[in-house]
Amino acid sequence: MRIFLGLDLRDALGPAAHGWGRAVATAIGPGDAAALSWVPAQRIHVTLHFFGDLEQEAVAGLSAVLGDAVPEAPFDLELGGGGTFPATERPRVLWLGLGAGADAVTRLHEWLAPRTAGIGEPDRHAAFSPHVTIARLRRDAGPGLGRELREAVTRTPVPAGCARVDAITIFESVASAQGPTYLPLARLPLIAPIGPAARP
């Protein structure tokens, strides 16, 4: 089971995020846009932790470690400015950052980190950078596409919209010929902590 923890944004911000990606595609033209694999609206999310392949017993253990709720008050989340990763002439990912609510997302990641240590694959990134993946670039994309993408991003307004985040979701990513499907396995509600000792 390919497992990750994330924030499900597909209903609240999925269409807006995907629409922004299509606007960027129009800005760079159909030839260059063909080198990108676009994430559909129904798969828009923020990844908090990626575990990779886990046995069913490990997934059950993950649920036990996380408990029934997360000590963070529900919050509103907005999308922010975009960019590419890495910021070079041959990027691999086109992304949108987060605006309002980004600090709360970082706190969620920090709360999860010690509880998920040692489960699944190690964190592949030195620092957590909350974002929404909009598209992935093919390895054979032209060397100038990175610059064109970044220029198109600066000309494309950040999409409006707001999502009410009230839970973390344990997702299973199921591969298919049409791309992965993200199946929600469990939701951990966010509950405002009571007192300074509530966030160990």
Short mmCIF file of C-alpha atoms in Angstrom, two decimals:
data_model
loop_
_atom_site.label_atom_id
_atom_site.label_comp_id
_atom_site.label_asym_id
_atom_site.label_seq_id
_atom_site.Cartn_x
_atom_site.Cartn_y
_atom_site.Cartn_z
CA MET A 1 0.00 0.00 0.00
CA ARG A 2 1.52 3.32 -1.11
CA ILE A 3 0.66 5.68 1.72
CA PHE A 4 0.91 9.39 2.46
CA LEU A 5 -0.59 11.90 4.87
CA GLY A 6 -2.12 14.99 3.35
CA LEU A 7 -4.72 17.72 3.27
CA ASP A 8 -7.57 16.97 0.89
CA LEU A 9 -8.21 20.11 -1.20
CA ARG A 10 -9.86 18.57 -4.25
CA ASP A 11 -13.36 19.93 -3.64
CA ALA A 12 -12.51 23.34 -2.20
CA LEU A 13 -9.44 24.37 -4.20
CA GLY A 14 -8.97 21.64 -6.81
CA PRO A 15 -10.78 23.39 -9.68
CA ALA A 16 -9.07 26.73 -8.98
CA ALA A 17 -5.59 25.18 -8.77
CA HIS A 18 -6.10 23.12 -11.91
CA GLY A 19 -7.49 26.17 -13.72
CA TRP A 20 -4.36 28.12 -12.79
CA GLY A 21 -2.26 25.35 -14.29
CA ARG A 22 -4.23 25.47 -17.52
CA ALA A 23 -3.71 29.25 -17.66
CA VAL A 24 0.05 28.69 -17.34
CA ALA A 25 -0.19 26.07 -20.11
CA THR A 26 -1.88 28.62 -22.37
CA ALA A 27 0.85 31.16 -21.59
CA ILE A 28 3.69 28.83 -22.64
CA GLY A 29 1.87 27.48 -25.69
CA PRO A 30 0.62 24.01 -26.65
CA GLY A 31 4.00 22.71 -27.79
CA ASP A 32 5.76 23.30 -24.48
CA ALA A 33 2.65 22.45 -22.44
CA ALA A 34 2.71 18.95 -23.97
CA ALA A 35 5.90 18.28 -21.98
CA LEU A 36 3.97 18.53 -18.70
CA SER A 37 1.74 15.98 -17.00
CA TRP A 38 -1.06 17.98 -15.36
CA VAL A 39 -2.55 16.99 -12.01
CA PRO A 40 -6.37 16.85 -12.32
CA ALA A 41 -8.57 18.76 -9.89
CA GLN A 42 -9.64 15.59 -8.08
CA ARG A 43 -6.04 14.88 -7.02
CA ILE A 44 -5.16 18.33 -5.64
CA HIS A 45 -3.76 18.08 -2.10
CA VAL A 46 -0.94 19.14 0.21
CA THR A 47 1.39 16.29 1.19
CA LEU A 48 2.38 16.38 4.87
CA HIS A 49 4.40 13.16 4.88
CA PHE A 50 5.07 10.50 2.25
CA PHE A 51 5.72 6.96 3.50
CA GLY A 52 6.03 4.98 0.28
CA ASP A 53 5.02 1.32 0.31
CA LEU A 54 3.73 0.02 3.65
CA GLU A 55 2.33 -3.35 4.65
CA GLN A 56 -1.24 -3.31 5.94
CA GLU A 57 0.03 -3.93 9.47
CA ALA A 58 2.24 -0.84 9.25
CA VAL A 59 -0.73 1.25 8.11
CA ALA A 60 -2.68 0.06 11.13
CA GLY A 61 0.31 0.92 13.31
CA LEU A 62 0.44 4.40 11.78
CA SER A 63 -3.19 4.98 12.69
CA ALA A 64 -2.50 3.83 16.24
CA VAL A 65 0.50 6.16 16.60
CA LEU A 66 -1.42 9.20 15.35
CA GLY A 67 -4.44 8.60 17.57
CA ASP A 68 -7.95 9.89 17.02
CA ALA A 69 -7.34 13.62 16.55
CA VAL A 70 -4.68 16.27 15.94
CA PRO A 71 -4.19 19.13 18.45
CA GLU A 72 -4.52 21.98 15.96
CA ALA A 73 -7.58 24.17 15.52
CA PRO A 74 -9.31 24.02 12.12
CA PHE A 75 -8.12 26.83 9.86
CA ASP A 76 -8.69 28.46 6.48
CA LEU A 77 -6.16 27.82 3.73
CA GLU A 78 -5.53 29.87 0.60
CA LEU A 79 -3.23 29.32 -2.35
CA GLY A 80 -0.14 31.48 -2.85
CA GLY A 81 2.41 32.21 -5.54
CA GLY A 82 3.82 29.49 -7.76
CA GLY A 83 7.19 28.32 -8.99
CA THR A 84 9.21 25.34 -10.18
CA PHE A 85 11.24 22.76 -8.33
CA PRO A 86 14.12 22.92 -8.67
CA ALA A 87 14.40 26.52 -9.83
CA THR A 88 16.69 25.66 -12.73
CA GLU A 89 16.45 25.30 -16.49
CA ARG A 90 15.37 21.67 -16.07
CA PRO A 91 12.73 21.63 -13.33
CA ARG A 92 10.72 18.54 -12.43
CA VAL A 93 7.64 20.08 -10.83
CA LEU A 94 5.37 23.09 -11.32
CA TRP A 95 3.77 24.05 -8.01
CA LEU A 96 1.60 26.56 -6.18
CA GLY A 97 2.55 27.70 -2.71
CA LEU A 98 0.24 28.54 0.16
CA GLY A 99 -0.89 31.91 1.45
CA ALA A 100 -3.06 32.27 4.54
CA GLY A 101 -2.90 29.11 6.64
CA ALA A 102 0.65 28.13 5.60
CA ASP A 103 1.95 28.48 9.17
CA ALA A 104 -0.72 26.07 10.43
CA VAL A 105 0.26 23.55 7.74
CA THR A 106 3.89 23.76 8.91
CA ARG A 107 2.79 23.16 12.51
CA LEU A 108 0.92 20.05 11.39
CA HIS A 109 4.06 18.74 9.71
CA GLU A 110 6.11 19.45 12.85
CA TRP A 111 3.57 17.64 15.02
CA LEU A 112 3.66 14.62 12.71
CA ALA A 113 7.44 14.40 12.29
CA PRO A 114 8.39 12.76 15.62
CA ARG A 115 5.34 10.50 15.55
CA THR A 116 6.03 9.14 12.08
CA ALA A 117 9.83 8.84 12.37
CA GLY A 118 11.01 5.42 11.27
CA ILE A 119 7.81 4.54 9.40
CA GLY A 120 8.26 3.96 5.68
CA GLU A 121 10.69 5.92 3.52
CA PRO A 122 12.79 8.71 5.10
CA ASP A 123 11.91 12.30 4.30
CA ARG A 124 13.42 13.04 0.88
CA HIS A 125 13.62 16.80 1.42
CA ALA A 126 15.86 18.66 3.85
CA ALA A 127 13.17 21.21 4.69
CA PHE A 128 9.40 21.01 4.53
CA SER A 129 7.98 23.37 1.92
CA PRO A 130 4.16 23.14 1.85
CA HIS A 131 2.81 23.33 -1.68
CA VAL A 132 0.35 21.92 -4.19
CA THR A 133 1.80 20.06 -7.18
CA ILE A 134 0.22 21.34 -10.40
CA ALA A 135 2.22 19.44 -13.03
CA ARG A 136 5.27 17.24 -13.50
CA LEU A 137 7.70 17.70 -16.37
CA ARG A 138 8.86 14.91 -18.63
CA ARG A 139 12.56 14.14 -18.47
CA ASP A 140 12.93 14.96 -22.16
CA ALA A 141 11.49 18.47 -21.79
CA GLY A 142 13.46 21.16 -23.58
CA PRO A 143 16.22 22.96 -21.67
CA GLY A 144 14.53 26.37 -21.98
CA LEU A 145 11.18 25.27 -20.58
CA GLY A 146 12.10 26.11 -17.00
CA ARG A 147 12.64 29.78 -17.81
CA GLU A 148 9.43 29.92 -19.87
CA LEU A 149 7.47 28.34 -17.04
CA ARG A 150 8.77 30.77 -14.44
CA GLU A 151 7.98 33.72 -16.70
CA ALA A 152 4.46 32.37 -17.28
CA VAL A 153 3.97 31.93 -13.52
CA THR A 154 4.79 35.61 -12.89
CA ARG A 155 2.15 36.61 -15.46
CA THR A 156 -0.58 34.29 -14.13
CA PRO A 157 -2.56 35.62 -11.14
CA VAL A 158 -2.75 33.45 -8.02
CA PRO A 159 -6.11 31.65 -8.01
CA ALA A 160 -8.71 32.84 -5.54
CA GLY A 161 -10.52 30.57 -3.14
CA CYS A 162 -10.38 29.29 0.40
CA ALA A 163 -10.49 25.82 1.92
CA ARG A 164 -11.55 25.06 5.47
CA VAL A 165 -9.04 22.52 6.78
CA ASP A 166 -10.53 20.46 9.60
CA ALA A 167 -8.75 17.10 9.22
CA ILE A 168 -5.63 15.27 8.08
CA THR A 169 -6.25 12.36 5.72
CA ILE A 170 -4.37 9.07 5.42
CA PHE A 171 -4.33 8.36 1.67
CA GLU A 172 -3.49 5.28 -0.34
CA SER A 173 -2.15 6.02 -3.81
CA VAL A 174 -3.35 3.36 -6.24
CA ALA A 175 -1.59 3.30 -9.62
CA SER A 176 -3.43 2.84 -12.91
CA ALA A 177 -2.89 3.50 -16.61
CA GLN A 178 -4.85 6.74 -16.22
CA GLY A 179 -2.69 7.95 -13.34
CA PRO A 180 -2.89 7.38 -9.59
CA THR A 181 -6.11 7.47 -7.61
CA TYR A 182 -5.92 8.76 -4.05
CA LEU A 183 -8.15 6.73 -1.76
CA PRO A 184 -8.85 8.22 1.68
CA LEU A 185 -8.36 5.52 4.31
CA ALA A 186 -8.94 7.58 7.46
CA ARG A 187 -9.50 11.17 8.57
CA LEU A 188 -7.98 12.61 11.74
CA PRO A 189 -10.00 15.67 12.81
CA LEU A 190 -8.27 18.83 13.95
CA ILE A 191 -9.23 19.82 17.47
CA ALA A 192 -8.07 23.00 19.21
CA PRO A 193 -5.57 22.13 21.97
CA ILE A 194 -6.52 22.89 25.56
CA GLY A 195 -3.70 24.49 27.52
CA PRO A 196 0.04 24.73 26.76
CA ALA A 197 0.66 21.04 27.50
CA ALA A 198 -1.70 19.88 24.77
CA ARG A 199 1.01 20.00 22.04
CA PRO A 200 3.87 17.81 23.31
#
